[in-house]
Structures are given as C-alpha cells and as structure tokens.
Amino acid sequence: MPLGAFSKHLTKLHRLHDLLTRILNRSGGTFMFRGPWFANMDMLITTDPLDIHHVLNKNFSNYPKGPKFRKIFDILGDGIFNVDGHLWEIQRKTTMSLFRQPNFQSVFEAIVWNKVERGLLPVLESICKPGKEMDLQDIFQRFTFDTICTLLLAFDPKSLSLDFPFLPYEKSLSDIEESILYRHFTPPIFWKLQQLLRMGNEKKLSEAFNAFDHFVCKCLARIQHESCSIDTESEHGREHFGLASLIREFKHQSGSSGDPNKFLKETIMNLIGAGRDTTSTTLSWFFYLITKNPIVEDKIREEIQTFLQVKVKDQKNWNSKELGKLVYLHGALCEALRLYPPVPFNHKTPLQPDILPSGHHVNQNTKIMLYFYGMGRMKTIWGEDCMEFKPERWISKEGGIKHEASNKFSAFNSGPRTCIGKDMSFTQLKIVASTIIYHYHIELVEGHPVCPSASIVLQMKHGLKVRLTKLSEVNI
C-alpha cells in the first residue's frame, strides 16, 4: 500500500478502524504496509484466523512482546501486559492463584453488587428524568474503576457518585491509552523527540502517568503499612486479600529495575487499567447496540423475567450461577465483543524470520498487527451477515451457549496469553447489563455521533449519550 495513501489519515486516527477494515476486505484479510525506509515501520496487518493461531498459539515462542513493544508501552514497566519469559510466568501464575482463591468469586460479586446498589442505581435514578441526557460510557468507566480499586486496593474512590467528582487519576487512564496509540503510527524518532521536549502527546502521556502513579503509590503505602498487622483469616484481612496476596507473593521479586516496590506498583497499574477499561468499553458498545436493536432489549428483559423474577421479588441479588441461565444475554454480549473488541489489535514482532500461513514473509523488522476489530467484520470469517447484531449467532441448536475458537473470536486474546479475567469480566458485564435492562428502557440521543476514539482501547470518542426511562413509565 502506498505510504501517502495511508499516512494522510494519521491526523484522523479516530477513523483508522473504518479505513483498515475497508482495506482488509479488499485485500483478502491481510496486507503489508510499507513504512518510510528511515523509520523502520513496516507493518503486516492481518485478520486471518490461521495467522492468528500461528502467532498466538502454534509458534508462540517466536512472538514475544519483545523490545519494540516494550518501547512503545514503556509506561507499563514490568506489568503483566509488557513482559515476557520468567517475569510474565510469575505474574500470570500469581494473578491466576489470586483469582482461584476459594472466596474470590463471592468477594468480587459482593463488591460489584455493592457498587450497583450504592453507586449505579442511585446515579441512574437521579438523572432519569424526562429530557435528561447522560453519558453511559462515563458512568461505566467510573463504575469499573471503583470496583477494581476496591478489589485490588481495598479502597473505593467513589468516582461514581451523585456529584460526579473529577478525579485526575481516574481520567488519566484514557489519556495514557490515546497517547500510546499514536506511538504505533509515528516514527519512533518523532515521539521520542516529543518525549524529550515534553510536548504534544508525550507531554499528555507524562502528565497522565504521573497522576495515576501518585494515586497507586499512595494506596500501596497505606496497604503495605496495614498489611503488617493484617490477619488474613479476619474480616479485615478478607477486605485486603487482593493486594495483600500480591504483596506476599511478590515480596522477593524486583523486576528489571531491581526495585520491589516499583515492580509491585507496575503490576497493580496494569491490572487496574485492564479492570477499568475492557469491561467499561464492552458495556458502552453493548448498550449502543441495544439502542439500535430494541427487539434484542425486549428479549433480554423477557429472559431476565423468566429466570430471575423470583430473585427480584425477594429483593435478592443474583449470582454467577444464576446469571449463567441468561443465554441470550450472553450471546448479546459476545456479539458486542465480536463487533467492538475492547482491545482492537495485538502488536507482535518475530524473533526469527517466519512465513505465516497466509504466505507472508516476516522478519525482525516487521511489526505484525493482529487486527481483532477487523476480524469481526470479515465475511470470510463470520458470513454475509457479519455486520448484523445477532445474539442468536451464539446459541446452539440445543439452546445452550455456542463456543467459537479463540483464533476466530479473539476478544479475550488466544493461546498462553488468553485473558485470565474472562470469567470475572462476564460476571460484571451480566450484573450491570441485566440490572439496567430490567429497570430501564434505553434510547440513544438523536444525532449523537458514536465512533471509536483514537486509543489502544476501543472507547467512544464522544461518549455514549442516552436517555433512560423507567419501565414503569414506558407505554407498553
């Protein structure tokens, strides 16, 4: 592809996904972008499931994060999303052991429901008035930030409150993710110069990181002090089991910096970023699709009434087992993830020259973009109706949930680096989605533009402006 035809779009990165999807459809799902000879920016962009499987599974050892990835994502330090080898294995094993603790699921569900009852529903009730608009994306980002901080840091920032407080450290995550995207499509010499001169996107990145870093450091200092006297069997200890467990497991780890505190901080920052953004982004696109497909909204509500009505009448919360009965809701969430994966691409570089199943040759200077967003829009993968929002796509003939191979449905990545928080994400998604749909009818504000932002996470550029109406007030 000619450099000029591609580079002219870099000033309008929010249109990047539409551009790439059109090109990929015309080129059979894979194309090679040739960057300037001096910039070392050759990039193979692929949606081919066989290529995805090859890179993330079959030849995994040849495709680590690598030094190029670490340079672009240097802000993540030695966090789980930025490291390879022994450090990655330790972090993944430790995080998985935390998620598998006997009381983890019940603690997590209690945290989510507490935020629903004391945060989400009061906020929705306060702004659910005729003609009143609200930004659901902002609400979801605040919700998930509060829940992940409560889980990991035993601290609720209460960003989702009736007064909608401005918390720089909560908003800083979006600024960080937007700035990192520009690094993918800018010659390193340019963004490194901006970094040196503290200007442009690099200045915004630095300021955002400092705000988030200060917040995490403050929370770590408090909990490390308290952990000295915590009895993990006590009620107080259970409140702190998230970070207390990580502190205990990582006490002999210092990462590449040799600083144990820095290593722990970077681990926590990675987990908080993932916990806030992937789930809030999925909820935003899910409800956008619901506003465009009211029949789907009605079917989900009918399913809730069928399987959870007794719980509602008894004013009891439903748990993950009961949420598992909501097959149609699960299918609708999978459709949202297929069309709008929260992490739209994965960036890889081979250690050794390789030939992908699609026939493309790659070497150590070739960046490979595994383009998950484009995969959901390929007719060759999902059929002629790939652009339609069809929860039925995920329901088997027997009425259960239909599973797809991870190299076809890669919203949670694939292979050894498959997302370890998948089940936790679905639990939170189902609790929030079922609660809102049971109580409210959602309408998109007429004329409100909805498009992806220029970010490594598929957030909405202008938010999601909607109006909610209580079901008791809807004319049926």
Coordinates of C-alpha atoms in Angstrom, one line a residue:
M1 CA 0.0 0.0 0.0
P2 CA 1.4 3.5 -0.9
L3 CA 2.7 5.4 2.0
G4 CA 0.9 8.6 1.0
A5 CA -2.5 7.0 0.9
F6 CA -2.1 5.7 4.4
S7 CA -0.1 8.4 6.2
K8 CA -2.6 11.2 5.3
H9 CA -5.1 9.5 7.6
L10 CA -2.8 9.6 10.7
T11 CA -4.1 13.0 11.7
K12 CA -7.5 11.5 11.9
L13 CA -6.8 8.3 13.8
H14 CA -10.4 8.0 15.1
R15 CA -11.2 6.9 11.5
L16 CA -8.5 4.4 11.5
H17 CA -10.7 1.3 12.1
D18 CA -13.0 2.1 9.2
L19 CA -10.0 2.7 6.9
L20 CA -8.3 -0.6 7.9
T21 CA -11.4 -2.6 7.6
R22 CA -12.1 -1.4 4.1
I23 CA -8.5 -2.1 3.0
L24 CA -8.6 -5.6 4.6
N25 CA -11.9 -6.5 2.9
R26 CA -10.3 -5.5 -0.5
S27 CA -7.1 -7.4 0.1
G28 CA -8.5 -10.7 1.4
G29 CA -7.9 -10.1 5.1
T30 CA -4.2 -9.4 5.2
F31 CA -2.0 -6.6 3.8
M32 CA 1.5 -5.3 4.2
F33 CA 2.0 -1.6 4.9
R34 CA 5.5 -0.4 3.9
G35 CA 6.7 2.5 6.0
P36 CA 9.4 5.1 5.3
W37 CA 12.7 3.4 4.8
F38 CA 14.3 5.5 7.5
A39 CA 11.5 4.9 10.1
N40 CA 11.6 1.1 10.3
M41 CA 7.8 0.9 10.3
D42 CA 6.9 -2.0 8.0
M43 CA 3.7 -3.5 9.4
L44 CA 1.7 -6.6 8.4
I45 CA -1.9 -6.2 9.3
T46 CA -3.9 -9.5 9.4
T47 CA -7.3 -10.8 10.3
D48 CA -6.6 -14.4 9.0
P49 CA -7.6 -16.9 11.8
L50 CA -4.7 -19.2 10.7
D51 CA -2.2 -16.3 11.1
I52 CA -3.7 -15.5 14.5
H53 CA -3.4 -19.1 15.6
H54 CA 0.2 -19.4 14.3
V55 CA 1.4 -16.2 16.1
L56 CA -0.6 -16.6 19.4
N57 CA -0.5 -20.4 19.7
K58 CA 1.5 -22.6 17.3
N59 CA 4.6 -20.5 17.1
F60 CA 4.1 -18.6 20.4
S61 CA 7.8 -18.7 21.4
N62 CA 8.8 -16.8 18.3
Y63 CA 6.4 -13.9 19.0
P64 CA 7.1 -12.4 22.5
K65 CA 6.3 -8.9 23.4
G66 CA 9.9 -8.0 22.6
P67 CA 11.9 -4.8 22.8
K68 CA 9.8 -2.9 20.2
F69 CA 6.6 -3.5 22.1
R70 CA 8.3 -2.6 25.4
K71 CA 9.5 0.7 23.9
I72 CA 6.0 1.7 22.8
F73 CA 4.4 0.5 26.0
D74 CA 7.3 1.6 28.3
I75 CA 4.7 3.3 30.6
L76 CA 3.5 -0.2 31.7
G77 CA 7.0 -1.1 33.1
D78 CA 7.3 -4.7 34.2
G79 CA 3.5 -5.2 34.4
I80 CA 2.0 -8.4 33.1
F81 CA 1.0 -7.0 29.7
N82 CA 4.5 -5.8 28.9
V83 CA 6.9 -8.6 29.9
D84 CA 8.0 -12.0 28.6
G85 CA 9.6 -15.1 29.9
H86 CA 10.1 -15.7 33.6
L87 CA 8.6 -12.4 34.8
W88 CA 5.5 -13.0 32.7
E89 CA 5.2 -16.5 34.0
I90 CA 5.5 -15.4 37.6
Q91 CA 2.9 -12.6 37.2
R92 CA 0.4 -14.8 35.4
K93 CA 0.7 -17.7 37.9
T94 CA 0.4 -15.3 40.8
T95 CA -2.6 -13.4 39.4
M96 CA -4.3 -16.7 38.5
S97 CA -3.8 -18.0 42.0
L98 CA -5.5 -14.9 43.4
F99 CA -8.5 -15.4 41.1
R100 CA -8.8 -19.0 42.1
Q101 CA -8.9 -18.4 45.8
P102 CA -12.0 -20.1 47.3
N103 CA -13.6 -16.9 48.3
F104 CA -12.6 -14.7 45.4
Q105 CA -15.8 -15.1 43.3
S106 CA -18.0 -14.3 46.3
V107 CA -15.9 -11.3 47.3
F108 CA -15.9 -10.0 43.8
E109 CA -19.6 -10.4 43.3
A110 CA -20.3 -8.7 46.6
I111 CA -18.1 -5.7 45.5
V112 CA -19.9 -5.4 42.2
W113 CA -23.4 -5.6 43.7
N114 CA -22.4 -3.1 46.4
K115 CA -21.4 -0.6 43.7
V116 CA -24.6 -1.3 41.8
E117 CA -26.8 -0.6 44.8
R118 CA -24.9 2.3 46.3
G119 CA -23.5 3.8 43.1
L120 CA -25.0 2.8 39.8
L121 CA -28.7 2.7 40.7
P122 CA -28.8 5.9 42.8
V123 CA -27.0 7.8 40.0
L124 CA -29.3 6.5 37.3
E125 CA -32.3 7.3 39.5
S126 CA -31.1 10.9 40.0
I127 CA -30.6 11.6 36.3
C128 CA -33.5 9.6 34.9
K129 CA -35.8 12.5 34.2
P130 CA -37.7 13.4 31.0
G131 CA -35.4 15.0 28.5
K132 CA -32.3 14.4 30.7
E133 CA -29.2 13.1 28.9
M134 CA -26.4 11.1 30.4
D135 CA -23.1 9.7 29.2
L136 CA -23.2 6.0 29.9
Q137 CA -19.6 5.5 28.9
D138 CA -18.5 7.9 31.7
I139 CA -20.8 6.1 34.1
F140 CA -19.4 2.7 33.2
Q141 CA -15.8 3.9 33.4
R142 CA -16.4 5.3 36.9
F143 CA -18.2 2.1 37.9
T144 CA -15.5 -0.3 36.8
F145 CA -12.7 1.9 38.2
D146 CA -14.4 1.9 41.6
T147 CA -14.9 -1.9 41.6
I148 CA -11.3 -2.8 40.5
C149 CA -9.8 -0.4 43.0
T150 CA -12.0 -1.8 45.8
L151 CA -11.0 -5.4 44.8
L152 CA -7.2 -4.8 44.5
L153 CA -6.6 -1.8 46.8
A154 CA -9.4 -2.2 49.4
F155 CA -10.2 1.5 48.5
D156 CA -13.3 2.8 46.8
P157 CA -12.5 6.1 45.1
K158 CA -16.3 6.8 44.8
S159 CA -15.8 8.2 41.4
L160 CA -19.4 7.0 40.6
S161 CA -21.2 9.4 43.0
L162 CA -24.2 11.8 42.6
D163 CA -21.8 14.8 42.3
F164 CA -19.7 13.1 39.6
P165 CA -16.3 14.2 41.1
F166 CA -13.4 14.9 38.7
L167 CA -10.6 12.5 39.7
P168 CA -7.4 13.1 37.6
Y169 CA -6.1 9.7 38.3
E170 CA -9.3 8.0 37.0
K171 CA -9.4 10.1 33.8
S172 CA -5.6 9.7 33.3
L173 CA -6.1 6.1 32.0
S174 CA -7.9 7.3 28.9
D175 CA -5.1 9.9 28.2
I176 CA -2.5 7.2 28.5
E177 CA -4.2 4.8 26.1
E178 CA -4.8 7.5 23.5
S179 CA -1.2 8.7 23.6
I180 CA 0.2 5.1 23.2
L181 CA -1.9 4.6 20.0
Y182 CA -0.1 7.5 18.3
R183 CA 3.2 5.8 19.0
H184 CA 2.2 2.8 16.8
F185 CA 1.8 5.0 13.8
T186 CA 4.5 7.6 14.4
P187 CA 8.2 7.1 13.6
P188 CA 10.0 6.5 17.0
I189 CA 12.3 9.4 16.4
F190 CA 9.4 11.8 16.3
W191 CA 7.6 10.7 19.5
K192 CA 10.9 10.3 21.3
L193 CA 11.7 13.9 20.4
Q194 CA 8.3 14.9 21.8
Q195 CA 9.2 13.0 24.9
L196 CA 12.5 14.8 25.3
L197 CA 10.9 18.2 24.7
R198 CA 7.8 17.4 26.8
M199 CA 5.4 18.4 24.1
G200 CA 2.3 17.1 22.2
N201 CA 1.0 13.6 23.0
E202 CA 4.1 12.7 25.0
K203 CA 3.5 15.6 27.4
K204 CA -0.1 14.5 27.9
L205 CA 1.2 10.9 28.4
S206 CA 3.7 12.0 31.1
E207 CA 1.2 14.1 33.0
A208 CA -1.4 11.4 32.9
F209 CA 1.1 8.8 34.1
N210 CA 2.2 11.0 37.0
A211 CA -1.4 11.4 38.2
F212 CA -2.1 7.7 38.1
D213 CA 1.3 6.8 39.5
H214 CA 0.8 9.1 42.5
F215 CA -2.6 7.5 43.2
V216 CA -1.3 4.0 43.2
C217 CA 1.8 4.8 45.2
K218 CA -0.4 6.4 47.9
C219 CA -2.7 3.3 48.1
L220 CA 0.3 1.0 48.2
A221 CA 1.9 2.8 51.0
R222 CA -1.3 2.6 53.1
I223 CA -1.9 -1.1 52.5
Q224 CA 1.8 -2.1 53.0
H225 CA 1.6 -0.3 56.3
E226 CA -1.7 -2.0 57.3
S227 CA -0.6 -5.4 56.0
C228 CA 1.9 -5.7 58.8
S229 CA -0.9 -6.2 61.2
I230 CA -3.5 -7.9 58.9
D231 CA -4.7 -11.4 59.8
T232 CA -5.9 -12.9 56.5
E233 CA -8.4 -15.0 58.3
S234 CA -10.1 -12.0 59.9
E235 CA -12.9 -9.9 58.3
H236 CA -10.4 -7.0 57.9
G237 CA -7.9 -9.3 56.2
R238 CA -10.5 -10.6 53.7
E239 CA -11.2 -6.9 52.8
H240 CA -7.5 -6.6 51.9
F241 CA -6.9 -10.1 50.4
G242 CA -6.3 -8.8 46.8
L243 CA -3.3 -6.6 47.3
A244 CA -2.2 -8.3 50.4
S245 CA -1.9 -11.6 48.4
L246 CA 0.1 -9.8 45.7
I247 CA 2.4 -8.2 48.3
R248 CA 3.0 -11.6 49.9
E249 CA 3.7 -13.4 46.6
F250 CA 5.9 -10.7 45.1
K251 CA 8.0 -9.9 48.2
H252 CA 11.1 -11.5 46.6
Q253 CA 10.5 -10.1 43.1
S254 CA 12.1 -6.8 41.9
G255 CA 11.7 -7.0 38.1
S256 CA 14.2 -5.4 35.7
S257 CA 14.6 -2.3 37.9
G258 CA 15.7 -4.2 41.0
D259 CA 13.1 -2.3 43.0
P260 CA 10.4 -4.5 44.6
N261 CA 8.1 -1.5 45.2
K262 CA 8.3 -0.4 41.6
F263 CA 7.6 -3.9 40.4
L264 CA 4.6 -4.3 42.6
K265 CA 3.3 -0.8 41.6
E266 CA 3.6 -1.6 37.9
T267 CA 1.8 -4.9 38.4
I268 CA -1.1 -3.2 40.1
M269 CA -1.2 -0.4 37.5
N270 CA -1.6 -3.0 34.7
L271 CA -4.4 -4.8 36.5
I272 CA -6.3 -1.6 37.3
G273 CA -6.1 -0.4 33.7
A274 CA -7.4 -3.8 32.4
G275 CA -10.1 -3.9 35.1
R276 CA -11.5 -0.5 34.3
D277 CA -11.2 -0.2 30.5
T278 CA -12.1 -3.6 28.9
T279 CA -15.3 -4.0 30.9
S280 CA -16.5 -0.4 30.7
T281 CA -15.8 -0.3 26.9
T282 CA -17.7 -3.5 26.3
L283 CA -20.7 -2.2 28.3
S284 CA -20.7 1.0 26.3
W285 CA -20.7 -0.7 22.9
F286 CA -23.2 -3.3 24.2
F287 CA -25.7 -0.6 25.1
Y288 CA -25.1 1.3 21.9
L289 CA -26.1 -1.9 20.0
I290 CA -29.1 -2.4 22.3
T291 CA -30.4 1.1 21.4
K292 CA -30.1 0.2 17.7
N293 CA -31.8 -3.2 18.3
P294 CA -34.8 -2.7 20.6
I295 CA -36.0 -6.3 19.9
V296 CA -32.9 -7.6 21.5
E297 CA -33.5 -5.4 24.5
D298 CA -37.0 -6.9 24.8
K299 CA -35.7 -10.5 24.5
I300 CA -33.1 -10.0 27.2
R301 CA -35.7 -8.4 29.5
E302 CA -38.0 -11.4 28.9
E303 CA -35.2 -13.8 29.8
I304 CA -34.4 -11.9 33.0
Q305 CA -38.1 -12.1 34.0
T306 CA -38.2 -15.8 33.2
F307 CA -35.2 -16.8 35.2
L308 CA -34.6 -14.1 37.8
Q309 CA -38.1 -12.8 38.6
V310 CA -38.2 -14.6 42.0
K311 CA -34.9 -13.1 43.0
V312 CA -36.1 -9.6 42.1
K313 CA -39.4 -10.0 44.0
D314 CA -37.5 -11.2 47.1
Q315 CA -35.0 -8.2 46.6
K316 CA -32.1 -10.6 46.4
N317 CA -29.1 -10.3 44.1
W318 CA -28.4 -13.0 41.5
N319 CA -25.0 -14.8 41.5
S320 CA -22.8 -16.1 38.7
K321 CA -24.6 -19.5 38.6
E322 CA -28.0 -17.8 38.1
L323 CA -26.6 -15.4 35.6
G324 CA -25.4 -18.4 33.6
K325 CA -29.0 -19.1 32.8
L326 CA -29.2 -15.9 30.7
V327 CA -28.1 -17.5 27.5
Y328 CA -29.5 -14.8 25.2
L329 CA -27.8 -12.0 27.3
H330 CA -24.5 -13.9 27.0
G331 CA -25.0 -14.1 23.2
A332 CA -25.7 -10.4 23.0
L333 CA -22.5 -9.6 25.0
C334 CA -20.5 -11.9 22.7
E335 CA -21.9 -10.1 19.7
A336 CA -20.8 -6.8 21.2
L337 CA -17.3 -8.2 21.8
R338 CA -17.2 -9.6 18.3
L339 CA -18.0 -6.3 16.6
Y340 CA -16.3 -4.0 19.1
P341 CA -13.5 -5.8 20.9
P342 CA -12.2 -3.6 23.7
V343 CA -8.6 -4.2 22.7
P344 CA -8.9 -3.9 18.9
F345 CA -5.5 -5.2 18.0
N346 CA -2.4 -7.0 19.3
H347 CA 1.1 -6.0 18.3
K348 CA 3.8 -8.6 17.7
T349 CA 7.3 -8.9 16.2
P350 CA 9.1 -12.2 15.4
L351 CA 12.4 -13.1 17.0
Q352 CA 13.3 -15.1 13.9
P353 CA 12.2 -14.7 10.2
D354 CA 9.0 -16.6 9.6
I355 CA 6.4 -17.4 7.0
L356 CA 2.8 -17.1 8.1
P357 CA 0.0 -19.4 6.9
S358 CA -1.3 -16.6 4.7
G359 CA 2.1 -16.8 2.8
H360 CA 3.5 -13.6 4.0
H361 CA 7.2 -13.4 5.0
V362 CA 8.1 -11.6 8.2
N363 CA 11.4 -10.7 9.8
Q364 CA 12.7 -9.0 12.9
N365 CA 11.9 -5.6 11.4
T366 CA 8.3 -6.4 10.7
K367 CA 5.6 -5.4 13.1
I368 CA 2.5 -7.6 12.9
M369 CA -0.8 -6.2 13.9
L370 CA -3.3 -9.0 14.7
Y371 CA -6.5 -7.0 14.0
F372 CA -9.3 -8.3 16.1
Y373 CA -11.7 -5.4 15.2
G374 CA -11.4 -6.2 11.5
M375 CA -11.9 -9.9 12.2
G376 CA -15.5 -9.3 13.3
R377 CA -16.2 -7.6 10.0
M378 CA -14.8 -10.2 7.7
K379 CA -17.5 -12.1 5.6
T380 CA -15.0 -14.9 5.1
I381 CA -14.9 -15.5 8.9
W382 CA -18.5 -14.7 10.1
G383 CA -20.6 -14.9 6.9
E384 CA -22.6 -12.5 4.8
D385 CA -24.4 -11.2 7.9
C386 CA -21.2 -10.3 9.8
M387 CA -22.3 -6.7 10.2
E388 CA -25.6 -7.6 11.8
F389 CA -26.0 -7.7 15.6
K390 CA -27.4 -11.3 16.1
P391 CA -27.2 -12.8 19.6
E392 CA -28.7 -16.0 18.1
R393 CA -25.2 -16.5 16.5
W394 CA -24.0 -17.6 19.9
I395 CA -26.9 -20.0 20.8
S396 CA -26.6 -23.7 19.8
K397 CA -29.5 -25.8 18.5
E398 CA -29.9 -27.2 21.9
G399 CA -30.4 -23.8 23.4
G400 CA -27.0 -23.5 25.1
I401 CA -24.1 -21.2 24.6
K402 CA -22.2 -21.8 21.4
H403 CA -18.4 -21.5 21.7
E404 CA -16.1 -20.3 19.0
A405 CA -12.4 -20.9 18.6
S406 CA -10.3 -18.2 20.1
N407 CA -8.4 -17.6 16.8
K408 CA -11.8 -16.7 15.3
F409 CA -13.3 -14.8 18.3
S410 CA -10.2 -13.2 19.9
A411 CA -11.8 -10.6 22.2
F412 CA -10.0 -12.3 25.1
N413 CA -6.8 -13.0 23.1
S414 CA -5.7 -16.5 22.4
G415 CA -3.1 -19.1 23.4
P416 CA -0.9 -18.8 26.5
R417 CA -1.7 -15.1 26.9
T418 CA -5.5 -15.7 26.9
C419 CA -7.2 -13.2 29.3
I420 CA -7.2 -14.7 32.8
G421 CA -10.0 -12.3 33.8
K422 CA -12.6 -13.5 31.2
D423 CA -15.0 -15.1 33.7
M424 CA -14.7 -12.1 36.1
S425 CA -15.5 -9.8 33.2
F426 CA -18.6 -11.7 32.1
T427 CA -19.8 -11.7 35.7
Q428 CA -19.6 -8.0 36.0
L429 CA -21.0 -7.4 32.4
K430 CA -24.0 -9.6 33.2
I431 CA -24.7 -8.0 36.6
V432 CA -24.6 -4.4 35.2
A433 CA -26.4 -5.2 31.9
S434 CA -29.2 -7.2 33.5
T435 CA -29.8 -4.6 36.2
I436 CA -30.1 -1.7 33.8
I437 CA -32.3 -3.6 31.3
Y438 CA -34.6 -4.9 34.0
H439 CA -35.2 -1.4 35.4
Y440 CA -34.9 0.9 32.3
H441 CA -35.5 1.4 28.6
I442 CA -32.5 3.0 26.9
E443 CA -32.6 5.4 23.9
L444 CA -29.7 7.0 22.1
V445 CA -29.8 10.8 22.0
E446 CA -30.9 11.7 18.4
G447 CA -28.0 13.0 16.4
H448 CA -25.3 11.9 18.9
P449 CA -22.2 10.8 17.0
V450 CA -20.8 7.4 18.0
C451 CA -17.4 6.4 16.7
P452 CA -14.2 4.8 18.2
S453 CA -11.7 7.1 19.8
A454 CA -8.0 7.2 18.8
S455 CA -6.9 4.8 21.6
I456 CA -5.4 1.4 22.1
V457 CA -8.7 0.6 23.9
L458 CA -11.9 0.9 21.8
Q459 CA -13.5 3.7 23.7
M460 CA -16.1 6.0 22.2
K461 CA -14.7 9.3 21.0
H462 CA -17.8 11.4 22.1
G463 CA -19.1 9.1 24.8
L464 CA -22.5 7.4 24.8
K465 CA -25.3 10.0 25.3
V466 CA -28.6 8.3 26.1
R467 CA -31.9 8.9 27.8
L468 CA -33.3 6.3 30.3
T469 CA -36.9 5.8 31.0
K470 CA -38.2 3.7 33.9
L471 CA -40.1 0.7 32.7
S472 CA -43.0 1.6 34.9
E473 CA -43.3 4.8 32.9
V474 CA -42.9 3.2 29.4
N475 CA -46.1 2.8 27.4
I476 CA -46.3 -0.8 26.5

